[in-house]
Each structure stands twice: as C-alpha cells, then as structure tokens.
Short mmCIF file of C-alpha atoms in Angstrom, two decimals:
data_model
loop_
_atom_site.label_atom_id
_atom_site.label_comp_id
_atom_site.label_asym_id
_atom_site.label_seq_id
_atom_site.Cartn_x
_atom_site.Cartn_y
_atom_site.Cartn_z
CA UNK A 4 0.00 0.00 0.00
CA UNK A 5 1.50 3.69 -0.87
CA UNK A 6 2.24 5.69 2.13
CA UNK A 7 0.20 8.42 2.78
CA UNK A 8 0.89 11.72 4.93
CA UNK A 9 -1.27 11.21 7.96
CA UNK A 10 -1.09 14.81 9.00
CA UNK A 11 -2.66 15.75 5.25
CA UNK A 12 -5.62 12.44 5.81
CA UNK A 13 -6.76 14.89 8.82
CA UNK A 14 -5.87 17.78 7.41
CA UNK A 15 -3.49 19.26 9.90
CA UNK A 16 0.01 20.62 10.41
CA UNK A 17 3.12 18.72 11.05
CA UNK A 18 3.24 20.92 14.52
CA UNK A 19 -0.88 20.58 14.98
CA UNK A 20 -1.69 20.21 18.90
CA UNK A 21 -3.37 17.63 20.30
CA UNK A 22 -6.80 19.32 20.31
CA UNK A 23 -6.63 20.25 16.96
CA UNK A 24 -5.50 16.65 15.69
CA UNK A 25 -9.06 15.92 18.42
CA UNK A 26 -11.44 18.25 16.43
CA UNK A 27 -9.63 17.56 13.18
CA UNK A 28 -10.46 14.03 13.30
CA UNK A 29 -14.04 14.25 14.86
CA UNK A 30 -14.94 17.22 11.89
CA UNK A 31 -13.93 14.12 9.41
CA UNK A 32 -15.30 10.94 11.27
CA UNK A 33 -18.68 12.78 11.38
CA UNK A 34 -18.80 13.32 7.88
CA UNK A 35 -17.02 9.77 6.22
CA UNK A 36 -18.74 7.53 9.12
CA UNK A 37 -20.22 4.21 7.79
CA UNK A 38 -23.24 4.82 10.08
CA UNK A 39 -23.66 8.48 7.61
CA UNK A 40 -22.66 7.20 4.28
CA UNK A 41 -24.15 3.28 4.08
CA UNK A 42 -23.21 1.67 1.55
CA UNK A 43 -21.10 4.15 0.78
CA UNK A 44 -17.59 2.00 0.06
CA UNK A 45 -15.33 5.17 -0.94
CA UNK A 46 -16.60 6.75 2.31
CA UNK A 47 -15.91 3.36 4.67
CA UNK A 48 -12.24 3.17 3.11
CA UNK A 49 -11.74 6.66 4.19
CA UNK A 50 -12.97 6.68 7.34
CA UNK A 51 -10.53 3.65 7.85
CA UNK A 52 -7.70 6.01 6.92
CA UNK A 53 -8.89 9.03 8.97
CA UNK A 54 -9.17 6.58 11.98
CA UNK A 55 -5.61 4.68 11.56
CA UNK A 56 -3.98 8.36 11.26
CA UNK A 57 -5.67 9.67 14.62
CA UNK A 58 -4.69 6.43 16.22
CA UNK A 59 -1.09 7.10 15.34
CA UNK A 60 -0.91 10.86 15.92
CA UNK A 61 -2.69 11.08 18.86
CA UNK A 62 -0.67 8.84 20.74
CA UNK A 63 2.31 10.47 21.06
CA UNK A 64 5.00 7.15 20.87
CA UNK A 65 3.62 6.64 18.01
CA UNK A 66 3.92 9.99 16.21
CA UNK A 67 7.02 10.61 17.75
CA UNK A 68 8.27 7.18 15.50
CA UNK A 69 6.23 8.23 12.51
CA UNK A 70 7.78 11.81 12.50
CA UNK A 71 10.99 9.78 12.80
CA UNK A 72 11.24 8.30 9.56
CA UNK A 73 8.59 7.96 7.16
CA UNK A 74 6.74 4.48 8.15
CA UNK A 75 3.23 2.69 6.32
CA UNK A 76 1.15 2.90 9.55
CA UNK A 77 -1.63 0.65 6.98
CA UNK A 78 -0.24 -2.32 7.35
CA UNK A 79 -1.86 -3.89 10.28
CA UNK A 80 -5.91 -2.64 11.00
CA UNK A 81 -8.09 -4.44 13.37
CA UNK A 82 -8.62 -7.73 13.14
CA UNK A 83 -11.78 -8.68 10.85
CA UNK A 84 -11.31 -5.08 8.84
CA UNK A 85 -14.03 -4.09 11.60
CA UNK A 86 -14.17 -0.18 12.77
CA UNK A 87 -12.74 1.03 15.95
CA UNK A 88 -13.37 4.79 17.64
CA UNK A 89 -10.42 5.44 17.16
CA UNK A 90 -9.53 6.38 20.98
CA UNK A 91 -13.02 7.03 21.77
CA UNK A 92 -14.74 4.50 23.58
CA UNK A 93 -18.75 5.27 21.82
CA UNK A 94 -20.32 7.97 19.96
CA UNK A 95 -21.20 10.13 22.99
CA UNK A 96 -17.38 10.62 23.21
CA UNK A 97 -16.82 11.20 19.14
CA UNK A 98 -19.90 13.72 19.09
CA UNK A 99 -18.85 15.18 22.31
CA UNK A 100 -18.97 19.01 22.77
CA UNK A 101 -21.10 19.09 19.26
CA UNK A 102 -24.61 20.70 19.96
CA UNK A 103 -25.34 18.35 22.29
CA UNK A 104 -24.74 15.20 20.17
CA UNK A 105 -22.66 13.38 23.07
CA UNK A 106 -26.10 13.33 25.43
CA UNK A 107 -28.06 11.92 22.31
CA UNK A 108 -25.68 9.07 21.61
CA UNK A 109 -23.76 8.70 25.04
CA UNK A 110 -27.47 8.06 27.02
CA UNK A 111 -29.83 7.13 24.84
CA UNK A 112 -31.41 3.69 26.92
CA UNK A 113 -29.63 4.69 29.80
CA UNK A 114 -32.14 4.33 32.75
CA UNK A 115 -31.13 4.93 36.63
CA UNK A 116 -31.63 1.66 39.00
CA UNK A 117 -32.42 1.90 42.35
CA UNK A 118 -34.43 4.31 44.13
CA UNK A 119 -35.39 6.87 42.36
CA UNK A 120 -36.87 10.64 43.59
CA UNK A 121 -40.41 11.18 42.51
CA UNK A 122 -41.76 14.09 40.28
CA UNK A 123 -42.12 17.48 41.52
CA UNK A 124 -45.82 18.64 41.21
CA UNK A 125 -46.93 22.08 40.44
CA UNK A 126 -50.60 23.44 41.24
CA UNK A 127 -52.17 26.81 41.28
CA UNK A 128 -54.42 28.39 44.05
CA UNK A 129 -56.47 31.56 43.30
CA UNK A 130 -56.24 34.50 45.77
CA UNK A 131 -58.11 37.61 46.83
CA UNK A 132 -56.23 40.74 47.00
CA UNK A 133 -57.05 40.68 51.15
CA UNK A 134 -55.83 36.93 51.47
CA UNK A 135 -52.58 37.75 49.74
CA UNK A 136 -51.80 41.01 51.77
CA UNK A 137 -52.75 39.67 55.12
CA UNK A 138 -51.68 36.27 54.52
CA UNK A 139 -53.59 32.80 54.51
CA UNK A 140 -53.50 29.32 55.47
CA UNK A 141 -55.26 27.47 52.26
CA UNK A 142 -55.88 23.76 51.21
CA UNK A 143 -55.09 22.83 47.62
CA UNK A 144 -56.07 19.44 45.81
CA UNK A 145 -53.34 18.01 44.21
CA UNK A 146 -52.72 15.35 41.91
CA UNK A 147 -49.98 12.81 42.87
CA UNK A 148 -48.73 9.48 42.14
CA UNK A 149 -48.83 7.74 45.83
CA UNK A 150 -47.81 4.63 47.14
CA UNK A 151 -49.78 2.05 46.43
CA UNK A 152 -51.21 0.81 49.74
CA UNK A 153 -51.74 -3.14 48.96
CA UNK A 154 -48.64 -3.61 47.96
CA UNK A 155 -46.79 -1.09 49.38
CA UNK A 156 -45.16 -0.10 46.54
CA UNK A 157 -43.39 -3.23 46.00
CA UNK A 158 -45.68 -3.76 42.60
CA UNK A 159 -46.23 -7.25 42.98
CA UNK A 160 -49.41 -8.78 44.69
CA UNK A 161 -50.20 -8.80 48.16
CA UNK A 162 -48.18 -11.79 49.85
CA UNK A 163 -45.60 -12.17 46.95
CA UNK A 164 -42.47 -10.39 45.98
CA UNK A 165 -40.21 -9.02 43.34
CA UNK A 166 -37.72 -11.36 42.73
CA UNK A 167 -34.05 -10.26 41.22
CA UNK A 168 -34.08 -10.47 37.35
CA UNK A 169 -32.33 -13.47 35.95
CA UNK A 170 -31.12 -11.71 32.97
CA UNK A 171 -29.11 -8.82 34.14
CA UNK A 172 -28.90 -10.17 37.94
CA UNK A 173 -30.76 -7.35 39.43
CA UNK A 174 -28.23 -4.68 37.81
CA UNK A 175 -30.90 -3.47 35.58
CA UNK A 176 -28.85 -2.80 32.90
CA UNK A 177 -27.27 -4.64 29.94
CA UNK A 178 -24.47 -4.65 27.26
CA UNK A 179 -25.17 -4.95 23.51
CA UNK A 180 -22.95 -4.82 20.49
CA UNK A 181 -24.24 -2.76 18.00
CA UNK A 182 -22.27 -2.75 14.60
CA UNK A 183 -18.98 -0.90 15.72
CA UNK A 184 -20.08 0.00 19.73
CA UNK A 185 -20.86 -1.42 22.89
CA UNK A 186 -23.71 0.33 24.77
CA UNK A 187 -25.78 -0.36 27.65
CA UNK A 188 -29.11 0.20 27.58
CA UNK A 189 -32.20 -1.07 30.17
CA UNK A 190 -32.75 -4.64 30.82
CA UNK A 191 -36.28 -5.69 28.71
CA UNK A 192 -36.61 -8.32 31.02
CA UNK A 193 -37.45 -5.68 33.86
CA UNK A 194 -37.39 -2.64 32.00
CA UNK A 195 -34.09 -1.49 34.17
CA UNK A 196 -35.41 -2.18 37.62
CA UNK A 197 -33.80 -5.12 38.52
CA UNK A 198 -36.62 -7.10 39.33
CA UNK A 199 -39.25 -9.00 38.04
CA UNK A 200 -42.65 -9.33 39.18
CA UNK A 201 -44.25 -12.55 38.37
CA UNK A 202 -47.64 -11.87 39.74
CA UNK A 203 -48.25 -8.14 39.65
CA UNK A 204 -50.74 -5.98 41.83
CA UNK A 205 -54.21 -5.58 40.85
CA UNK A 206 -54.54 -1.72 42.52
CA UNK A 207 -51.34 -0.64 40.52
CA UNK A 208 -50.65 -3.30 37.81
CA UNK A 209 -46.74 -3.46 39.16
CA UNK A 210 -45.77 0.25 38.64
CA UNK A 211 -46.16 0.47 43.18
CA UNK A 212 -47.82 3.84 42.58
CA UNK A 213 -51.78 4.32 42.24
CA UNK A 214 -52.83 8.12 40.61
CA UNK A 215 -54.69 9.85 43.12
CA UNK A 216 -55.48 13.52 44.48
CA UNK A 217 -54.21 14.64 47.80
CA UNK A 218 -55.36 17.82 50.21
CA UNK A 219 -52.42 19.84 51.30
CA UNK A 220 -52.64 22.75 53.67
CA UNK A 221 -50.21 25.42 52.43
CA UNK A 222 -49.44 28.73 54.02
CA UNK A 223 -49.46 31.68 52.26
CA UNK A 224 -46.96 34.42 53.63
CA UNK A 225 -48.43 37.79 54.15
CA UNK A 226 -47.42 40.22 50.76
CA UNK A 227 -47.11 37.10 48.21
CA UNK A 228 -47.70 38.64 44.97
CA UNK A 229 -49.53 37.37 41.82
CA UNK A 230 -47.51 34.37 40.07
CA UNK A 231 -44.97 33.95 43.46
CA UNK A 232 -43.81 30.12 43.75
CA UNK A 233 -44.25 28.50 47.33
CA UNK A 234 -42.08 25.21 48.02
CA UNK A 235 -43.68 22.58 50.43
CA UNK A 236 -41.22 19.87 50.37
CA UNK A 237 -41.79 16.33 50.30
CA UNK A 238 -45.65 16.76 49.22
CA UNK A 239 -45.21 15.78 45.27
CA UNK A 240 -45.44 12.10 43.76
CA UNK A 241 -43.83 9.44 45.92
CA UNK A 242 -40.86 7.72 44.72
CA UNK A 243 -39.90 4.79 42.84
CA UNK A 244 -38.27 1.67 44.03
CA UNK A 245 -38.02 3.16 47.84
CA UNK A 246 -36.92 6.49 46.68
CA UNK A 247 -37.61 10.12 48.67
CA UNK A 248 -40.99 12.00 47.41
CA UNK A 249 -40.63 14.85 45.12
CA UNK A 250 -41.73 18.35 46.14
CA UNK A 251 -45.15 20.24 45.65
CA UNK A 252 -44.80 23.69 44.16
CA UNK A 253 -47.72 26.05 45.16
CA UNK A 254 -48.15 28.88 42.61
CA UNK A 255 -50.58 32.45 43.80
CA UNK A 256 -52.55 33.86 41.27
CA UNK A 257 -53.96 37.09 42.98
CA UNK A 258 -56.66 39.20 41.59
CA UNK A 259 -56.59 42.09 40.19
CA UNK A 260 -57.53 45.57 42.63
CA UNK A 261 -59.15 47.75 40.58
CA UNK A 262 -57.08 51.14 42.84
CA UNK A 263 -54.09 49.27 43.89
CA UNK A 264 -51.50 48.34 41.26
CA UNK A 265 -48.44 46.37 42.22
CA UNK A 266 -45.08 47.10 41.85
CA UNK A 267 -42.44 45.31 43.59
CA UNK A 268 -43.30 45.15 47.38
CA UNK A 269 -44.80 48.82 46.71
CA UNK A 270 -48.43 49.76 45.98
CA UNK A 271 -49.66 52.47 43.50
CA UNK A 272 -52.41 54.39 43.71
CA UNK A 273 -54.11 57.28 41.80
CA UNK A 274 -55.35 60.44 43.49
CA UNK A 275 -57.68 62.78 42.22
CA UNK A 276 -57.25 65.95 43.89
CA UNK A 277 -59.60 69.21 42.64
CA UNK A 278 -57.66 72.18 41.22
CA UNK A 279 -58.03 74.66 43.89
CA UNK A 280 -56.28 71.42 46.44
CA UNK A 281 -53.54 71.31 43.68
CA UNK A 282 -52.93 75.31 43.75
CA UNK A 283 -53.53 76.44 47.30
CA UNK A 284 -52.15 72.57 48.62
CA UNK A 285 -54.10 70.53 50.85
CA UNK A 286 -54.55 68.16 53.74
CA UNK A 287 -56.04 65.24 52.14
CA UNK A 288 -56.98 61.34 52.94
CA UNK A 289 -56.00 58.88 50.57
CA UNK A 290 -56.88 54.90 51.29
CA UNK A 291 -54.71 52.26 52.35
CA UNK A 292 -54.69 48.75 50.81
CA UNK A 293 -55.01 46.86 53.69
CA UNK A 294 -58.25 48.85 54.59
CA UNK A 295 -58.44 52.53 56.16
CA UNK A 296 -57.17 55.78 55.71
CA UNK A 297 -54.08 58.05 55.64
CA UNK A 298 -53.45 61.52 55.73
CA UNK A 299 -51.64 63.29 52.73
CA UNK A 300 -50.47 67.22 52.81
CA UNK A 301 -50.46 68.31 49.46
CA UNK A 302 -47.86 71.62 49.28
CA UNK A 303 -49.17 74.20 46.95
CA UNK A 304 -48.28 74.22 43.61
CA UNK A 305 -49.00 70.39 43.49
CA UNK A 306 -48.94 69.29 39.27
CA UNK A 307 -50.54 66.95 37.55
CA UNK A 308 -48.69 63.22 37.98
CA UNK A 309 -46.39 64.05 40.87
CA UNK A 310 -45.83 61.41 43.30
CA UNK A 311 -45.36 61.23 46.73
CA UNK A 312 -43.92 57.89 48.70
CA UNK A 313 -45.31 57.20 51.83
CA UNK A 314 -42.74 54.66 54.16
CA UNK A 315 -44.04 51.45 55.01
CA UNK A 316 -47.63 51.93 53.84
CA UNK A 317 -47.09 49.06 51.15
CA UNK A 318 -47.26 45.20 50.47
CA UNK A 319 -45.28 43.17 53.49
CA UNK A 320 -42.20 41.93 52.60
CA UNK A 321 -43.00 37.62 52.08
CA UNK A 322 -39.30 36.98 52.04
CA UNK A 323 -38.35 38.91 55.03
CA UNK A 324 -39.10 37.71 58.67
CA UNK A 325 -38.58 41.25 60.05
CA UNK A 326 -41.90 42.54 59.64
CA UNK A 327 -40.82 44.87 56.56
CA UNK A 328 -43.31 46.81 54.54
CA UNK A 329 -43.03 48.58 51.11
CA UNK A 330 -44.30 51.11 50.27
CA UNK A 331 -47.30 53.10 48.94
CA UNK A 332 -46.94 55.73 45.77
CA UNK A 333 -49.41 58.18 45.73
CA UNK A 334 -50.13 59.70 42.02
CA UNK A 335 -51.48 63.03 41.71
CA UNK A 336 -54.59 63.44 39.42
CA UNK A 337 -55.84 66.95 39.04
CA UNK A 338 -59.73 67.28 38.02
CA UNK A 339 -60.30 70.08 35.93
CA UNK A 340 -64.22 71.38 35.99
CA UNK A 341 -66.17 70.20 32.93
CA UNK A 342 -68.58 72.64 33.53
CA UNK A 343 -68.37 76.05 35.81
CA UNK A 344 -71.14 78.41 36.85
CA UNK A 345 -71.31 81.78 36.16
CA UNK A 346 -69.91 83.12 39.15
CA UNK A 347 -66.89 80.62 38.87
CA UNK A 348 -66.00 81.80 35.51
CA UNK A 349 -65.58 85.32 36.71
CA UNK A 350 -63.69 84.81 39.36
CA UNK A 351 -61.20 82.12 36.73
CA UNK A 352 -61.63 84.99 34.51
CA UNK A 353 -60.55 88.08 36.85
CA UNK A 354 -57.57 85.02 38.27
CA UNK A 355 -56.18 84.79 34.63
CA UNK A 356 -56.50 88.63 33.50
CA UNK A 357 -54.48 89.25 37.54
CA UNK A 358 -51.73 86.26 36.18
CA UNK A 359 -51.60 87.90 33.12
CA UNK A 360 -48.91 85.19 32.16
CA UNK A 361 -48.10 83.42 29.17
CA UNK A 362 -47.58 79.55 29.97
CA UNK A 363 -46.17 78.78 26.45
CA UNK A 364 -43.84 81.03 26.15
CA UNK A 365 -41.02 79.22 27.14
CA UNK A 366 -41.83 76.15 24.90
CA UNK A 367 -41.89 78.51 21.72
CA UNK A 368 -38.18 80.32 23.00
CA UNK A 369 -36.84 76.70 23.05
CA UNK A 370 -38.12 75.97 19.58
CA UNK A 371 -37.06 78.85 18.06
CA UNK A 372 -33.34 78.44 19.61
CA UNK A 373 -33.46 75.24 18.06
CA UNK A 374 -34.22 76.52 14.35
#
C-alpha cells in the first residue's frame, strides 16, 4: 500500500496540537462515518484512513516514530477489517462538545436503578387581594402518584415479591454490540429495575404507585404577589423503588384591585385631587390597601402626575421575617371642571386677566433656539 501523509488524511500541520489533531479528526469521522454514508464503500475506506492516522498521531509514541522516519502505519488494521473509535470508547465521546450530540448518543437507553426521587408537582391556588396582603392558610387538591397501599409499593401482589431479574442479575442494565459499539441500555426483562414481578398488583398493575389527588394545607406568607412560587417539600409524587418523594410547588394567582396596582413590594395608587387642592395645597386622605385611611399634605403648587412615597404603607415583605413593609406611591390626578357656573367663571376669569402670564412662552423660545 503507498504511504500516505497522515497529518494531510486529517488535514493538519506537522506541529498541529493535540486538540486540533481531536477536532480535526471528529470534523472528518462525522462526515465519512459508515453509520452516515451506508453503503457508501469510498466513504468506509476513508474513514478507515482518517481513523488509523488519529490512532497514530494522537498517541504520542507513536507519532514521535512516525515523525521519525517515514513508516506505512496501513499495514496492520483491526482484526476482521471491523471499525474502531479510534480512541473514543462510543459515539457520545466522538460527538462530544457538538450541539449536544454526546447526550443523544452517550445516554440514549440509559435508565437509573435503584431508588429513584419522585416528580415534583406544580398546582395553582387563586387569591383575593385581602388573602394575599394579610396572609392565609389554604388547602389545595393536588394530583400525585402515591404509594400504592396493597402492595406497598413493592408492585407485585399482596403476599408475593419481586424477585431479582435473571437476565441482568438485578443490575438493571445490559451490554449490547451494536455494529462498531458497545452500549448499555435497560434490561427488557425488567425494564431497568432489577426485578421482576411474576404476579403483579391488581390496585397498581406493578408500577407500586396508584394516581390519586391529595389535600395539602399550604401557608401563604403575608405580601405574596400574583404568580410567586411556594415550596412545600416532600408533598409531590412518591418515589420509585423506595426512593424520597418529590416536592409540591404552590403557585398564587392574585386578583386584580381595581385602585391598587403592584409594583415590587410597593403599591400604586391614583389620586384625584380638585384644582383649587392642587394650587392652594391641601390636607387630604387617601386609602390604604389593607383597609383605612391616611393623611396626605399636598404643598401648593401640586402638578398633575407628581408622586409622593409614603414609608411602610405598602405590600409586606414575604421573604423577610422582620416585619418589613413597602411602600405606597401616591399619584397626583388633578380634576379640571367640565362645567363652571357663572360666578366661577368670573372669578377664573378676573384670576387669569391678575396672572396675566403666558404659559407657552417658554416652549416657543426653546423651539425657536433650536431653528
């Protein structure tokens, strides 16, 4: 056979590292594998030369003798002119760091033995505004997969047991040759549990679990907002095999206030305040979420939108255990008369013709210093 440069079969420089001799070869194997190209002969002999010359130059005795003196490296293959990975022990490691590839091929019919956790459940539970400001202790239905009583989760019948499997002795996995790899993938005797179950239970037909809905007191912390998740740990489906329960996840769906709007831990609220309040300012009493009033001085001059923050008048904090409060924006809204008698026209009239101002004159002065 002619000797061929193994540095130009994978593309690569005489002084190419180690990782790019790596990605080098996987770039090629990818594209000239047998598994990609069947039937494909030109492709299979080529993929036999890019895996002999990674073989070679990845080891590094090896292409320290080849760079020693040109040497046929073609000679001797694998017995049965079969495929080998060429350093990689299955295609999770050849497609490894590619999109994700590895996963696919690397645990595809993998299946975890043993105990296993069960699912984490997630419900909803509707709240009124009060409830979720104040705080409330709640019961929720929820739909688990429970133990199944008669057999106590063994899944075989009441006064038999699982027995280990005979075929992969109770390690629930198995080895197969496929083509070029070796993979494991679960036992079809007992579909990767280990055991067998020669007469199974009527309530659960073998699975040890029975569907079922369970009533769970959950507490909701004072200040939980609209789409806040609570954890209650321990309260989702049981587990497999004698594994730990999974958790229940609570999540508050508050309705809407139709003054109050949300923000953060703070509450907003629009104020309508008359015109004379606005000019002359004002003492006046805005509401509270929780219920109540407060009092608000208004300082004369007051426009249209401005806000004021009042401390500690908003939603309690659900995280914090110190009692904290956010707090409550107050958003001016000044109500301009539709409609005004005759009296209060002349006295709006005589106001302007006193102010004898011109409120737009210093919009048109920035205009025109702009043109």
């Amino acid at each position: 056979m002619k000797t061929k440069d193994l540095y130009k079969i994978l593309g690569v420089d005489r002084g190419a590292s180690q990782e790019e001799i790596r990605r080098a070869y996987r770039k090629l194997a990818r594209r000239y594998h047998p598994d990609a190209n069947p039937g494909d002969k030109e492709a299979e002999e080529r993929f036999k030369e890019i895996q002999h010359a990674y073989e070679v130059l990845s080891n590094p005795e090896k292409r320290r003798e080849y760079d020693e003196g040109p040497r046929t490296f073609f000679g001797g293959g694998r017995p049965g002119g079969g495929f080998g990975a060429g350093g990689f022990s299955d295609l999770s490691d050849l497609f490894e760091g590619f999109g994700g590839l590895g996963d696919i091929f690397g645990r595809a019919g993998r299946r975890e033995t043993g105990p296993r956790r069960g699912e984490d459940v997630t419900v909803s539970v509707s709240l009124r505004f009060s409830d979720a400001l104040e705080g409330v202790t709640t019961r929720v239905s929820v739909p688990v997969e429970a133990v199944c009583e008669p057999c106590r989760g063994t899944g075989a019948a009441p006064g038999t047991a699982p027995r280990r499997c005979p075929q992969c002795e109770g390690r629930g996995m198995r080895s197969r040759d496929q083509g070029l790899f070796a993979f494991s993938e679960p036992c079809p005797a007992c579909g990767g549990r280990g055991v067998v179950i020669d007469r199974p239970c009527s309530a659960c037909g073998g699975g040890g679990r029975v569907r079922t809905n369970r009533r769970v007191t959950v507490r909701i912390p004072p200040g939980a907002r609209d789409g806040m998740k609570i954890r209650v740990p321990g309260r989702g489906s049981a587990g497999r095999d004698g594994g730990p329960p999974g958790d229940l996840y609570v999540v508050t769906r508050v309705e809407e206030h139709p003054v109050f709007k949300r923000r953060g831990d703070d509450f907003v609220v629009e104020v309508p305040v008359s015109f004379v309040e606005a000019a002359l300012g004002a003492e006046i009493d805005v509401p509270r979420p929780e219920g109540g009033r407060l009092r608000l001085r208004l300082p004369a001059g007051t426009q249209e939108g401005r806000q004021f923050r009042v401390r500690g008048a908003g939603a309690p904090k659900a995280r914090s255990r110190g009692g904290e409060r956010g707090d409550l924006i107050v958003r001016v809204h000044v109500v301009v008369p539709r409609k005004l008698r005759r009296r209060e026209r002349e006295i709006l009239e005589a106001f302007a013709e006193e102010r004898g101002e011109d409120v737009r004159e210093e919009l048109f002065k920035k205009v025109e210093s702009w043109t």
